[in-house]
C-alpha positions in Angstrom: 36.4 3.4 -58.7 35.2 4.9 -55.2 35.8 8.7 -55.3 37.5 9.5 -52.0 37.1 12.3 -49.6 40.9 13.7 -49.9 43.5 12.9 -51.7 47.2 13.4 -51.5 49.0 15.8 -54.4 52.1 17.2 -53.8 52.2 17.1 -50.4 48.8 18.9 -50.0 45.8 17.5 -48.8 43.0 17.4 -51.4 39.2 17.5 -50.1 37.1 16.1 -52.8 33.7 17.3 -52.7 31.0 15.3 -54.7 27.8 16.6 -52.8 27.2 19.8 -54.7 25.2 20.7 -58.3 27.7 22.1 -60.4 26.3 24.8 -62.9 27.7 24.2 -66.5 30.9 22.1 -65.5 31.1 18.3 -64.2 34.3 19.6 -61.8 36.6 21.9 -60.9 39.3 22.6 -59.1 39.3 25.6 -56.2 43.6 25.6 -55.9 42.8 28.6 -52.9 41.1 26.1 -51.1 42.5 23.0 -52.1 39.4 21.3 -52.9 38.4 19.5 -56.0 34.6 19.8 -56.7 32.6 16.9 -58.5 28.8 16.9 -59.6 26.7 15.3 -58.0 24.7 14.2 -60.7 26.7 12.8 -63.4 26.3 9.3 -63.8 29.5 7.2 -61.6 31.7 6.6 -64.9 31.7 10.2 -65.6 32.1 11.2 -62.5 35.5 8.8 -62.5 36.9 10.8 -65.6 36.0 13.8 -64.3 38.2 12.8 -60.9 41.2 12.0 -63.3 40.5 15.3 -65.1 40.3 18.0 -62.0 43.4 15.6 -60.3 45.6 16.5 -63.6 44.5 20.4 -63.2 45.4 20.3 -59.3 48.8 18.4 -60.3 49.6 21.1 -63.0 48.6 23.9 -60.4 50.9 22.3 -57.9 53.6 21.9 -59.7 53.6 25.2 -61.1 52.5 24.5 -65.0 49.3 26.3 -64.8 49.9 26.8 -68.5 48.7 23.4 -69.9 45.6 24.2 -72.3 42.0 22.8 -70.5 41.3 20.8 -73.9 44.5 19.2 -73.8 44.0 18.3 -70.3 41.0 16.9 -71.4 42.1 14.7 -74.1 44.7 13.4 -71.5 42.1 12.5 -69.1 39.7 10.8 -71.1 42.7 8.6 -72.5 43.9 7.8 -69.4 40.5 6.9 -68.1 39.7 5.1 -70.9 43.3 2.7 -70.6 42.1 2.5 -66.6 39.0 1.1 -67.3 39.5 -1.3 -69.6 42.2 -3.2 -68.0 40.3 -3.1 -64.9 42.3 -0.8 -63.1 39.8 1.4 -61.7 39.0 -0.8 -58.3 
């Protein structure tokens, strides 16, 4: 999957940052500034999941459920990703 430099959620334009050393996280997502932060270092794949991962937290802080547990968001991501890249989805 090629990580793009913005994305769409809500109606809000998404800058996706993949240029930085994270310390002690793979992402994270800034909802002040509307930028979703990816380390630079992690290996592609994980960087994909991780994508998938700070897109649902941006979607749940957009549409107002900031209330969803991190490890369930989690679990959701790395099922999703899992289902994308396996049936090839992930182009």
């Amino acid at each position: 999957m090629k990580i793009p430099k913005q994305l769409k959620i809500g109606g809000h334009i998404v800058d996706i940052d993949c240029t930085q050393e994270l310390k002690n996280e793979d992402g994270k997502w800034e909802s002040r500034e509307g930028k979703i932060y990816i380390c630079k270092t992690l290996p592609q794949t994980q960087k994909e999941q991780t994508l998938i991962h700070e897109i649902l937290h941006a979607s749940n802080s957009v549409f107002g459920d900031s209330e969803i547990a991190h490890i369930v968001l989690e679990s959701i991501s790395q099922q999703l990703y899992q289902v994308l890249k396996d049936n090839n989805l992930l182009k």
